[in-house]
Coordinates of N, CA and C and ligand atoms in Angstrom, one line a residue:
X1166 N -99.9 1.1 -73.1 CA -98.7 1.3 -74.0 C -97.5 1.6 -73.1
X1167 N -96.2 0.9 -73.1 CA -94.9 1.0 -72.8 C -94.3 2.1 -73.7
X1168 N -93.1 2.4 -72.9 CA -92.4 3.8 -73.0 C -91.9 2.7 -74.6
X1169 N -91.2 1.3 -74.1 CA -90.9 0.5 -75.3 C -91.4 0.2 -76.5
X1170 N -93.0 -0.1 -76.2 CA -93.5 -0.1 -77.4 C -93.9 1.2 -78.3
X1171 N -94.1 2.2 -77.5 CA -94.1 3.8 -78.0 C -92.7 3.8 -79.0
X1172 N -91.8 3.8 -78.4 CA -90.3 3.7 -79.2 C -90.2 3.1 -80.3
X1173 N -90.7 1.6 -80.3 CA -90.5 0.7 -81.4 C -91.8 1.3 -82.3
X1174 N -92.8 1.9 -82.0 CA -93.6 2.1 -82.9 C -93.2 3.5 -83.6
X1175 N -92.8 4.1 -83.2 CA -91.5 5.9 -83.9 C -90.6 5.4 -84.7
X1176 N -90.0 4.2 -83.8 CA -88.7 3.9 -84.6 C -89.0 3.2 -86.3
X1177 N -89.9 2.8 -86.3 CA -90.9 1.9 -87.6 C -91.1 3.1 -88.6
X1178 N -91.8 4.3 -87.8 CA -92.0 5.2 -88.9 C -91.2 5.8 -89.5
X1179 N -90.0 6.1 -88.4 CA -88.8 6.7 -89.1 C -88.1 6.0 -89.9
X1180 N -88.2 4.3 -89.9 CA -87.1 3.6 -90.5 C -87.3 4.0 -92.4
X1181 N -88.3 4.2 -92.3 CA -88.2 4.3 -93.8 C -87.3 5.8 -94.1
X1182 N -86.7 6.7 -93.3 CA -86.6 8.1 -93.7 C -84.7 8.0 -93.1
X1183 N -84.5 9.4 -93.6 CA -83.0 9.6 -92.9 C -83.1 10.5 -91.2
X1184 N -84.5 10.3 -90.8 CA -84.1 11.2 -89.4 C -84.3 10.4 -88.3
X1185 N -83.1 11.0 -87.6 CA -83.1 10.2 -86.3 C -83.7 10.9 -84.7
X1186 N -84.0 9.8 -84.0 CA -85.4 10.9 -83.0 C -84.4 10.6 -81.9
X1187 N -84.9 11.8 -81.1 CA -84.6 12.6 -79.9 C -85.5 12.5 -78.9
X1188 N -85.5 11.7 -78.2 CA -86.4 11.3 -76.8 C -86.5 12.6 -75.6
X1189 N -87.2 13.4 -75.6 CA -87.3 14.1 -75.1 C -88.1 14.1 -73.9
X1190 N -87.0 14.1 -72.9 CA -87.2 13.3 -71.7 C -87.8 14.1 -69.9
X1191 N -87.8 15.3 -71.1 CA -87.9 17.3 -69.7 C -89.1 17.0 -69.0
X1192 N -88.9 16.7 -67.8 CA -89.8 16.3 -66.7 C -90.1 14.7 -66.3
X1193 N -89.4 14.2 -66.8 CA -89.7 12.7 -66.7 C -88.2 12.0 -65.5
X1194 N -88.7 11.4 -64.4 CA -87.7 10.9 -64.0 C -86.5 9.7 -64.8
X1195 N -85.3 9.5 -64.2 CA -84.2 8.7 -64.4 C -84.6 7.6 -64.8
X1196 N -85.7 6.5 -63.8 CA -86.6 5.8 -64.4 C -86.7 5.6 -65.6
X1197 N -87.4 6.4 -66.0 CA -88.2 6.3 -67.1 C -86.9 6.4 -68.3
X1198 N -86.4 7.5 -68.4 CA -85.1 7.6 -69.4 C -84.5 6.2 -69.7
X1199 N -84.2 5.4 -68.2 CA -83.5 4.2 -68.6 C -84.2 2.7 -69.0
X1200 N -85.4 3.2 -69.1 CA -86.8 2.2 -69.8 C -86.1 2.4 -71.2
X1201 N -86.3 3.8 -72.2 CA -86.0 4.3 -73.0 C -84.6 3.6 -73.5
X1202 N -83.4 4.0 -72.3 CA -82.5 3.6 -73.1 C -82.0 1.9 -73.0
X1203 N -82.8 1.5 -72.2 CA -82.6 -0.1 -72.0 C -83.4 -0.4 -74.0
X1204 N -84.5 0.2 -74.2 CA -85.1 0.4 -75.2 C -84.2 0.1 -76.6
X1205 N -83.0 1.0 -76.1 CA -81.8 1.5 -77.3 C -81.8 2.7 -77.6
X1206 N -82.5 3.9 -77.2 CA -82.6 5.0 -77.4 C -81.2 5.5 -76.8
X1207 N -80.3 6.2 -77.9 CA -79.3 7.2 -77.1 C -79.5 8.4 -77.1
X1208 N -80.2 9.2 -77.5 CA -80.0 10.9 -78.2 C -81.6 10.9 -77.0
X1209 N -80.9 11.9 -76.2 CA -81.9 12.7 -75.1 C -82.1 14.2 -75.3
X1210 N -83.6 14.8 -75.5 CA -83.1 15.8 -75.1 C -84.0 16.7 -73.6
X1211 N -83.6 18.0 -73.7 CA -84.2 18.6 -72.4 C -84.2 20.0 -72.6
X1212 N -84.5 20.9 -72.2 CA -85.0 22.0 -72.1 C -84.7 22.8 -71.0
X1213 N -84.1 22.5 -70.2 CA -84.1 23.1 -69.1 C -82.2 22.8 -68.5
X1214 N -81.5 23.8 -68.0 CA -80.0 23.5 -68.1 C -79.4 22.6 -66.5
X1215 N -80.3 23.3 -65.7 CA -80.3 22.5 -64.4 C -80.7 20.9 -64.4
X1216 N -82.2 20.9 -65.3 CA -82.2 19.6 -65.0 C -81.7 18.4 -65.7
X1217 N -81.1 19.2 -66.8 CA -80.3 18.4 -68.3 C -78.5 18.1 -67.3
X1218 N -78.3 19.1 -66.5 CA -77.1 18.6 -65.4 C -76.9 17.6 -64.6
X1219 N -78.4 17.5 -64.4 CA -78.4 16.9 -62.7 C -78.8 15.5 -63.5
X1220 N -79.2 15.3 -64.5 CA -79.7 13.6 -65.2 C -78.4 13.3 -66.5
X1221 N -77.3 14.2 -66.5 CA -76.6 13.6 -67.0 C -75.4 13.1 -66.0
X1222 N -75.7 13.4 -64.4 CA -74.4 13.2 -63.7 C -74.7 12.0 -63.5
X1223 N -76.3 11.2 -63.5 CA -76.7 10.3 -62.9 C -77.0 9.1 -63.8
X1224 N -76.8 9.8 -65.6 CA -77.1 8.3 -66.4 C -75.5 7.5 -67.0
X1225 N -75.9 6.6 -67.7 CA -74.7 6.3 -68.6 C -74.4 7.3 -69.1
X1226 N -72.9 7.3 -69.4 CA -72.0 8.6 -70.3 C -72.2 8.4 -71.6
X1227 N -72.7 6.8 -72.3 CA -73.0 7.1 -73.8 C -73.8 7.5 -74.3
X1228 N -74.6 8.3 -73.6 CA -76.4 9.4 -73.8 C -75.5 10.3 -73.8
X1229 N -76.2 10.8 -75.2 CA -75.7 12.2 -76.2 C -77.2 12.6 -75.6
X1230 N -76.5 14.0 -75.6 CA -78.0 14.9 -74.6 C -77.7 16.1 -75.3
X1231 N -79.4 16.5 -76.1 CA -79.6 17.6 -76.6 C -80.2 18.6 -76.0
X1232 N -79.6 19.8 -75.8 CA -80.3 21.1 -75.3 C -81.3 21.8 -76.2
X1233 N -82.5 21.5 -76.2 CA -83.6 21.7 -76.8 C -84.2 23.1 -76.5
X1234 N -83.8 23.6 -75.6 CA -84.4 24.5 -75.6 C -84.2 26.2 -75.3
X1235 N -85.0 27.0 -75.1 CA -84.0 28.2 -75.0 C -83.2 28.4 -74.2
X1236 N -81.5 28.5 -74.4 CA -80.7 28.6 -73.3 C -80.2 30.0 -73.0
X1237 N -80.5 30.5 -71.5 CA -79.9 31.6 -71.1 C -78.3 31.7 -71.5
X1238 N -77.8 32.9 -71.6 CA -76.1 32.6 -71.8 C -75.5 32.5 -70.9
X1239 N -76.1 33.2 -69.4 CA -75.1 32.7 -68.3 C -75.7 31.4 -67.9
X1240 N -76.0 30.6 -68.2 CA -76.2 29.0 -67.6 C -75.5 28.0 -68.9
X1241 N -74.4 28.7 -70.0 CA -73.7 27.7 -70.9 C -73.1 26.6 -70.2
X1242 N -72.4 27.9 -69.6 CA -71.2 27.2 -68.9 C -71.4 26.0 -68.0
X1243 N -72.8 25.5 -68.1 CA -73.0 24.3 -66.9 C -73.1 23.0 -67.7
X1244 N -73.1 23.0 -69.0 CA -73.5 22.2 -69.9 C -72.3 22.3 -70.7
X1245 N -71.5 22.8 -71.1 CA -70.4 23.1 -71.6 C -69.5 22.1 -72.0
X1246 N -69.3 21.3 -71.0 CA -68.1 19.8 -70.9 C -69.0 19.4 -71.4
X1247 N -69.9 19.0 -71.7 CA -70.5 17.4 -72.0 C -71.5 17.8 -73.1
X1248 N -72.6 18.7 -73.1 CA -73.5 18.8 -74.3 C -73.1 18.3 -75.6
X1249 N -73.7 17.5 -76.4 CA -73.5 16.8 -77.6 C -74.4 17.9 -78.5
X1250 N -75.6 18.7 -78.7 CA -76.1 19.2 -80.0 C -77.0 20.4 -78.9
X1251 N -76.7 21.5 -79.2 CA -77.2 23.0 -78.7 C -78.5 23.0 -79.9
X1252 N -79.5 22.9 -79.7 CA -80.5 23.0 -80.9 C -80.9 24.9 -81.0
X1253 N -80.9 25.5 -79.7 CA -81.8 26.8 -79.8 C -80.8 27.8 -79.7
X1254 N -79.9 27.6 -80.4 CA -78.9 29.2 -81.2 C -80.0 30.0 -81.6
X1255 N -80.7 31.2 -80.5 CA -81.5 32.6 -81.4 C -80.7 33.7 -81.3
X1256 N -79.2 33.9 -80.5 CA -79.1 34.7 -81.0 C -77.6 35.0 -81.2
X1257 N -76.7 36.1 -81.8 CA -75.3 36.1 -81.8 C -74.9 36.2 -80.5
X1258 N -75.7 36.6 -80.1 CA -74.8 36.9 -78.4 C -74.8 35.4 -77.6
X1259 N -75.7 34.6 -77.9 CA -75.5 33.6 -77.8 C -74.9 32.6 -77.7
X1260 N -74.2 32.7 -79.5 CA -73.7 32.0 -80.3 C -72.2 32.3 -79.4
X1261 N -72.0 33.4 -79.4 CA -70.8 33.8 -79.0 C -69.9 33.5 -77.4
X1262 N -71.1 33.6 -76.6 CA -71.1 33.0 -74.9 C -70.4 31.1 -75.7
X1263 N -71.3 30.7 -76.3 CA -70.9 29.6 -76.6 C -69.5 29.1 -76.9
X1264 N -69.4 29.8 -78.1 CA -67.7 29.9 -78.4 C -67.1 29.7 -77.2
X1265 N -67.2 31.0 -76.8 CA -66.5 31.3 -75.2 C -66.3 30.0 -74.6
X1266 N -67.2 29.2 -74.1 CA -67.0 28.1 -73.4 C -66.6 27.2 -73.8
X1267 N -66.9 27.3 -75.1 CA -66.1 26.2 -75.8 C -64.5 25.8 -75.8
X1268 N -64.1 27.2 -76.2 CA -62.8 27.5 -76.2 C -62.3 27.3 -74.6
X1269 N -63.0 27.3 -73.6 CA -62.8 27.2 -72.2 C -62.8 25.6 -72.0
X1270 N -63.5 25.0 -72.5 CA -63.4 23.5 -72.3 C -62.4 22.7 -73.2
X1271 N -62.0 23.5 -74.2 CA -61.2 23.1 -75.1 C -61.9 21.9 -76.6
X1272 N -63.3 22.3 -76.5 CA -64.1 21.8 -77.9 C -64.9 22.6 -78.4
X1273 N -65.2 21.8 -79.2 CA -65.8 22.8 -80.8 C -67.5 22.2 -80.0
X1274 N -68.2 23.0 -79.7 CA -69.5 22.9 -79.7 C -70.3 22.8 -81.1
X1275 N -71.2 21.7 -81.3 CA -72.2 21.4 -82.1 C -73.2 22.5 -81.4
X1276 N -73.9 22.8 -82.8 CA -74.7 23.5 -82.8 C -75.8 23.9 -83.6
X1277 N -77.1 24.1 -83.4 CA -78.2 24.3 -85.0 C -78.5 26.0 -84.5
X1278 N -78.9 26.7 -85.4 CA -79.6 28.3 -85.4 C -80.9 27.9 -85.2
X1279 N -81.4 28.6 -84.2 CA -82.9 28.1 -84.5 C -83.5 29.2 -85.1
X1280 N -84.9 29.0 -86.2 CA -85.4 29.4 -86.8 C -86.6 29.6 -86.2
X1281 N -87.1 30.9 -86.7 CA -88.6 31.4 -86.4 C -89.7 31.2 -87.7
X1282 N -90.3 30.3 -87.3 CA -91.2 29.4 -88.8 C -92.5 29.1 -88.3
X1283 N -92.6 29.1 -87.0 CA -94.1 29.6 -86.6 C -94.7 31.3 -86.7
X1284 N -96.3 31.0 -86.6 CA -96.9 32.5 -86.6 C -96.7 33.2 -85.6
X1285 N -97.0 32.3 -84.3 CA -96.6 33.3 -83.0 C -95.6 33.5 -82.7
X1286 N -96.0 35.0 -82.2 CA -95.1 36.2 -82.1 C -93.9 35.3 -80.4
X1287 N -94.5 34.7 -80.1 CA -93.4 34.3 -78.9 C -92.5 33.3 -79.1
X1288 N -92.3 33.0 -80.5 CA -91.5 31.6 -80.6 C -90.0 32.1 -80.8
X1289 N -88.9 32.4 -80.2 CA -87.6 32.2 -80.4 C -87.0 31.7 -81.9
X1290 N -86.1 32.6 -82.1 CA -85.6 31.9 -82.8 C -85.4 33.4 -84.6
X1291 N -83.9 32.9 -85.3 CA -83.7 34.1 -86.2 C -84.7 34.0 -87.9
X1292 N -84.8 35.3 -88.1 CA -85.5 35.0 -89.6 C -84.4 35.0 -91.0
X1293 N -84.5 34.4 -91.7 CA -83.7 34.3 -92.7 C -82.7 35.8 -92.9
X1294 N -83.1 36.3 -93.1 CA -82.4 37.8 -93.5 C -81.3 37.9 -92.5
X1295 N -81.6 37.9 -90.9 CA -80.7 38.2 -89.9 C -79.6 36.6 -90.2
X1296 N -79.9 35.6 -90.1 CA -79.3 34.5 -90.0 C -77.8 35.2 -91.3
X1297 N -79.1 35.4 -93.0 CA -78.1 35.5 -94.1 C -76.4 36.7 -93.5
X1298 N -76.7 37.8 -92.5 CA -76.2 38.8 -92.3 C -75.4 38.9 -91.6
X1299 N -76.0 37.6 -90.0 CA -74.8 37.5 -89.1 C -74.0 35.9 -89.7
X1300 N -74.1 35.4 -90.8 CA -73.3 34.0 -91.4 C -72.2 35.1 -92.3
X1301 N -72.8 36.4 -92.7 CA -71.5 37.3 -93.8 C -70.9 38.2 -92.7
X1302 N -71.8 38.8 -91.6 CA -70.8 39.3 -90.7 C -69.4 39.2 -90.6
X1303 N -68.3 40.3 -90.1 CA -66.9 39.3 -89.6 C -66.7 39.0 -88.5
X1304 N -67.6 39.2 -87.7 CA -67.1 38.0 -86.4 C -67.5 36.7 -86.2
X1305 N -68.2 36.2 -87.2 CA -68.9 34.5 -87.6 C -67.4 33.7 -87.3
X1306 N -66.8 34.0 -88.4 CA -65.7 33.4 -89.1 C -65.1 33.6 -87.3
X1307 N -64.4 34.0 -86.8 CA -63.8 34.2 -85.9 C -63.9 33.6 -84.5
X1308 N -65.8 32.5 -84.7 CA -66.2 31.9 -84.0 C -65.4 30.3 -84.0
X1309 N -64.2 30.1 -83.2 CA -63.9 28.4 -84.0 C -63.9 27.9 -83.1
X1310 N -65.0 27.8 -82.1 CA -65.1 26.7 -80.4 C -66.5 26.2 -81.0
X1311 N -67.3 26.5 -81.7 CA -68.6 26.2 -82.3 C -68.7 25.8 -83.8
X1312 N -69.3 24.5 -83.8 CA -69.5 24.1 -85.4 C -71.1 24.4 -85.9
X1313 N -71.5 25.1 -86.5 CA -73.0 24.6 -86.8 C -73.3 24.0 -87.8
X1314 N -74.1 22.7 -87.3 CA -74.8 21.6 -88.2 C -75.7 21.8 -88.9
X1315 N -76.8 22.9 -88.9 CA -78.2 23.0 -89.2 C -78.7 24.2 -88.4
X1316 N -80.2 23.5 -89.1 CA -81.2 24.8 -88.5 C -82.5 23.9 -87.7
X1317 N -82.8 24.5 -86.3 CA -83.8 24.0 -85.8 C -85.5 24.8 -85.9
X1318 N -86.7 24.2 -85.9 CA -87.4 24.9 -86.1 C -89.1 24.4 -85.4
X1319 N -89.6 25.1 -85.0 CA -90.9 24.6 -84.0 C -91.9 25.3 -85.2
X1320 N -92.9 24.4 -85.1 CA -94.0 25.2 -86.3 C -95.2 25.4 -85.0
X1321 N -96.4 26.1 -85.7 CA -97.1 27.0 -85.2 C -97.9 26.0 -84.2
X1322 N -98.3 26.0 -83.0 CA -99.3 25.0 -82.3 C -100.4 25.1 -83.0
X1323 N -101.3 24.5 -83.9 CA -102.7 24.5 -84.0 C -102.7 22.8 -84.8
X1324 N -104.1 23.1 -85.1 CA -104.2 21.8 -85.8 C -104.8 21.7 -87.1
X1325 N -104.2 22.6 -87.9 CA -103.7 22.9 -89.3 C -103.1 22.3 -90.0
X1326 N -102.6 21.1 -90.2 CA -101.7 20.5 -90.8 C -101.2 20.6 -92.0
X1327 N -101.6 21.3 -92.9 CA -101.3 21.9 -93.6 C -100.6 23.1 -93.6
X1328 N -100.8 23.7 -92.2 CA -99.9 25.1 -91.7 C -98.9 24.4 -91.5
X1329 N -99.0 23.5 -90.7 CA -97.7 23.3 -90.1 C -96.6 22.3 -91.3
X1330 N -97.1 22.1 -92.1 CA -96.4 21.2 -93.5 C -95.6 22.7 -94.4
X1331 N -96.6 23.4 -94.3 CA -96.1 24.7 -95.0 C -94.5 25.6 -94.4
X1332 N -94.4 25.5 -92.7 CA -94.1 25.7 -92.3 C -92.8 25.0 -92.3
X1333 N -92.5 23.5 -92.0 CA -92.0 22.9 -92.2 C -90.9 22.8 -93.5
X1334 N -92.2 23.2 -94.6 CA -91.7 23.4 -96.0 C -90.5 24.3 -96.1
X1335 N -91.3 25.5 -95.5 CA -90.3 26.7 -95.5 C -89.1 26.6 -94.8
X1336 N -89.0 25.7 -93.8 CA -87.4 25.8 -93.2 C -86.6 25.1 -93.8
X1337 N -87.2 24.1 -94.7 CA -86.4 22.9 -95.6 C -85.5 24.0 -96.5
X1338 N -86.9 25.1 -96.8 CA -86.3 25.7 -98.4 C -85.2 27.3 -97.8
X1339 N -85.3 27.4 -96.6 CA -84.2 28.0 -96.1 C -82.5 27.8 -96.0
X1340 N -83.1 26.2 -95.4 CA -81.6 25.3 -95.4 C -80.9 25.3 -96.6
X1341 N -81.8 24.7 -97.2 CA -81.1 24.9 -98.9 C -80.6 26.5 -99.3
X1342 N -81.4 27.3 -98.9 CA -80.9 28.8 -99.4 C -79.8 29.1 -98.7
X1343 N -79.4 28.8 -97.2 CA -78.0 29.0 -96.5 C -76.8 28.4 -97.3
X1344 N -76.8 27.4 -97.8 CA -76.0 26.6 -97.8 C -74.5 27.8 -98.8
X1345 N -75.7 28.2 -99.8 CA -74.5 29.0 -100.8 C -73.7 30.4 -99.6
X1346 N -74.3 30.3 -98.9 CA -73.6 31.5 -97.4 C -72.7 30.5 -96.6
X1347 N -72.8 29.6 -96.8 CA -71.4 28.7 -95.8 C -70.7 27.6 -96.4
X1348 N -70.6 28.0 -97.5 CA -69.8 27.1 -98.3 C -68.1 27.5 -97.9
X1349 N -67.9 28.8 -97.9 CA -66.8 28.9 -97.4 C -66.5 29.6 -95.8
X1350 N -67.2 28.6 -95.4 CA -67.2 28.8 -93.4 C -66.5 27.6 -93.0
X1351 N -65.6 27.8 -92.2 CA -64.8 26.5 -91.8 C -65.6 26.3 -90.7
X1352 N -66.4 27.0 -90.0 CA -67.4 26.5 -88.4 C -68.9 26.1 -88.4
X1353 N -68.7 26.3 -90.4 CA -70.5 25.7 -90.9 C -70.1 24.0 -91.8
X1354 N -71.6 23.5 -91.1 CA -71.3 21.8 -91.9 C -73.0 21.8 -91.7
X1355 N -73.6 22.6 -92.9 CA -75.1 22.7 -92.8 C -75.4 21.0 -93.0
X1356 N -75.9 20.3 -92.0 CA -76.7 18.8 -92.5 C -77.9 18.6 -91.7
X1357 N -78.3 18.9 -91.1 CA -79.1 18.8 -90.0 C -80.3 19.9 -90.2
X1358 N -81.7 19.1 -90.2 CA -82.7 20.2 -89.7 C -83.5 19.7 -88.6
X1359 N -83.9 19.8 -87.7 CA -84.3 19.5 -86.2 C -85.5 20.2 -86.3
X1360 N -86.7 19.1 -86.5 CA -88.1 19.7 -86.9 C -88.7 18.3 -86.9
X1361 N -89.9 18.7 -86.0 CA -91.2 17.8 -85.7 C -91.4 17.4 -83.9
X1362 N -92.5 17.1 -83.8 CA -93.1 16.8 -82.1 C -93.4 15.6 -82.4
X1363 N -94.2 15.5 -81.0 CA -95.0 14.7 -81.1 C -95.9 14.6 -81.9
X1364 N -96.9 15.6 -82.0 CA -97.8 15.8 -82.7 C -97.8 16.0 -84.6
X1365 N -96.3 16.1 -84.7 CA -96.3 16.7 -86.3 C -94.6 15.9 -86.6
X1366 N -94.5 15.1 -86.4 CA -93.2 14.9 -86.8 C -93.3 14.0 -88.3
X1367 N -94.5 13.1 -88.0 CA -94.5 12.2 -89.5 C -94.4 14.0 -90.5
X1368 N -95.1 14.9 -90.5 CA -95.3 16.0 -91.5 C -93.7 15.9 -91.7
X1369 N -93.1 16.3 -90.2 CA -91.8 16.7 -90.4 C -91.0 16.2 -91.4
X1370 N -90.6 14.6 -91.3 CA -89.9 13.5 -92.0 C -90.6 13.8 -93.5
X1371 N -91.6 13.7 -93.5 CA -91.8 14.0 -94.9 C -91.1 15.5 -95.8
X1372 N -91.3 16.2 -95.1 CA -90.8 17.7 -95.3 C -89.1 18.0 -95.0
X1373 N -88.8 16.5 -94.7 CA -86.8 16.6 -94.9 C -86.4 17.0 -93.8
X1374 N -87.0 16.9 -92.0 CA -86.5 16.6 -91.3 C -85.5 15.7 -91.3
X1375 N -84.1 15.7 -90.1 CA -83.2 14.4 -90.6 C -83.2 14.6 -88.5
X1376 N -84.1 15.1 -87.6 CA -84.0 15.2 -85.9 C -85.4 15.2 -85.7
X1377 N -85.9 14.5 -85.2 CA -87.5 14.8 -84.7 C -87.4 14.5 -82.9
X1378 N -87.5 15.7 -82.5 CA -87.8 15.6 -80.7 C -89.1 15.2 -80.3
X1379 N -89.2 14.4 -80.1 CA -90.6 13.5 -79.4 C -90.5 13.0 -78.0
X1380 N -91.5 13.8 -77.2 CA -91.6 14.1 -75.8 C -92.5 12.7 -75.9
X1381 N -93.9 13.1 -75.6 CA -95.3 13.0 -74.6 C -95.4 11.7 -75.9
X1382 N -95.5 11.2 -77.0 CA -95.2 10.0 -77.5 C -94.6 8.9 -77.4
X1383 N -93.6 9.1 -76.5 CA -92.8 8.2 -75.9 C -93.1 8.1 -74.7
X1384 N -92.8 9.1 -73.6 CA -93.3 8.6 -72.6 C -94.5 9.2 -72.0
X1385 N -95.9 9.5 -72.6 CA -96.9 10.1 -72.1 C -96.6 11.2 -71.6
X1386 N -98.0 12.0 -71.2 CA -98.4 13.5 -71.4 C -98.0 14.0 -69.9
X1387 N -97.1 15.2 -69.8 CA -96.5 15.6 -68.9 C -97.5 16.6 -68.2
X1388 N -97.0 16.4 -66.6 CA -98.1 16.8 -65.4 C -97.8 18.1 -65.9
Ligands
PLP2805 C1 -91.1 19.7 -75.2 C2 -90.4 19.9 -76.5 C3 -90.5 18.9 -77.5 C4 -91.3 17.6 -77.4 O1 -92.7 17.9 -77.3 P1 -93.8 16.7 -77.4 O2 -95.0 17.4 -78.0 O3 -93.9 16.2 -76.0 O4 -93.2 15.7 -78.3 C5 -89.8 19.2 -78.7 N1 -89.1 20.3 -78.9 C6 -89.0 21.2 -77.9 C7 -88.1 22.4 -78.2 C8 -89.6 21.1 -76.7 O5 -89.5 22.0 -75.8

């Protein structure tokens, strides 16, 4: 199997749906990325802020590159100019570093909350109640170098698939429950949920994903 035909065979299952996939590329050399985007793939993402630097100095400038993963706050500022979609907003302090740089680069950073929708206790990311509290807080509104799109969310590792549909469920029916809290936010444009893997993304799409990050499907299982 080619990185290419991996692609064409995602891009088939998605075509019937509204979500668009995210080639998640964290550990894979330049190579391989531009297999992918000879492919047609634009939307990259990565996990890590150094190496999401060092492969965007070196590819085409029309790869929109997603930061997938948890980001420290002092390493914003390295990603800052160029980042197209911040997926792991967990926390206000965060959110806020962000602004910061934003307003330092002179743009509105995209951005999703990430959600805590798995069982394990180590997954990043806010629960509905804090999310509802810091969206009515008053220093939300006061955030205008950051837009947020959506809510991102990782379901539980096992092979439950019905856990993980449930899970899925639940972040759909969260999104919809925010929406009546940012109706009047000029830095909220809820459209985006950023949900599914490799492993669970068909669940995802079904369950109203509209971003599915697919690593090791595309280009095989990482060393
Ligand atoms: C690595 C990673 C993925 C992709 O995982 P695969 O199972 O390889 O598709 C998606 N989302 C996040 C946050 C990741 O860190």
């Amino acid at each position: 199997m080619s990185i290419k035909s991996n692609i064409v065979e995602i891009l088939t299952t998605l075509s019937h749906t509204d979500a668009r996939l995210i080639a998640v590329s964290k550990t894979k050399p330049v190579s391989e990325i531009m297999e992918a985007y000879r492919a047609g793939i634009r939307d990259f993402g990565e996990n890590k802020v150094q190496e999401l630097v060092e492969k965007q100095a070196l590819l085409p400038k029309d790869i929109r590159w997603h930061m997938i993963g948890h980001l420290q706050r002092n390493k914003v500022k390295y990603l800052a100019s160029f980042v197209d979609l911040i997926h792991g907003i967990d926390s206000f302090k965060l959110l806020k570093e962000v602004d910061k740089q934003g307003q330092k680069n002179n743009r509105i950073m995209p951005c999703l909350l990430q959600v805590h929708i798995a069982e394990e206790e180590s997954k990043f990311g806010f629960s509905q109640e804090e999310l509802e509290d810091m969206l009515q807080g008053p220093a939300f509104v006061s955030f205008k170098n950051v837009n947020i799109q959506g809510v991102m969310g990782m379901a539980t590792f096992t092979a439950n698939r019905d856990q993980i549909r449930k899970e899925f469920k639940g972040l759909k029916q969260l999104f919809d429950a925010l929406k009546p809290f940012c109706a009047h936010l000029p830095n909220v444009d809820l459209k985006e949920i950023s949900m599914g893997m490799s492993g669970d993304y068909e669940i995802a799409v079904e369950e109203g994903s509209t971003m599915v990050r697919v690593g090791s499907a595309i280009f095989g299982k990482r060393a």
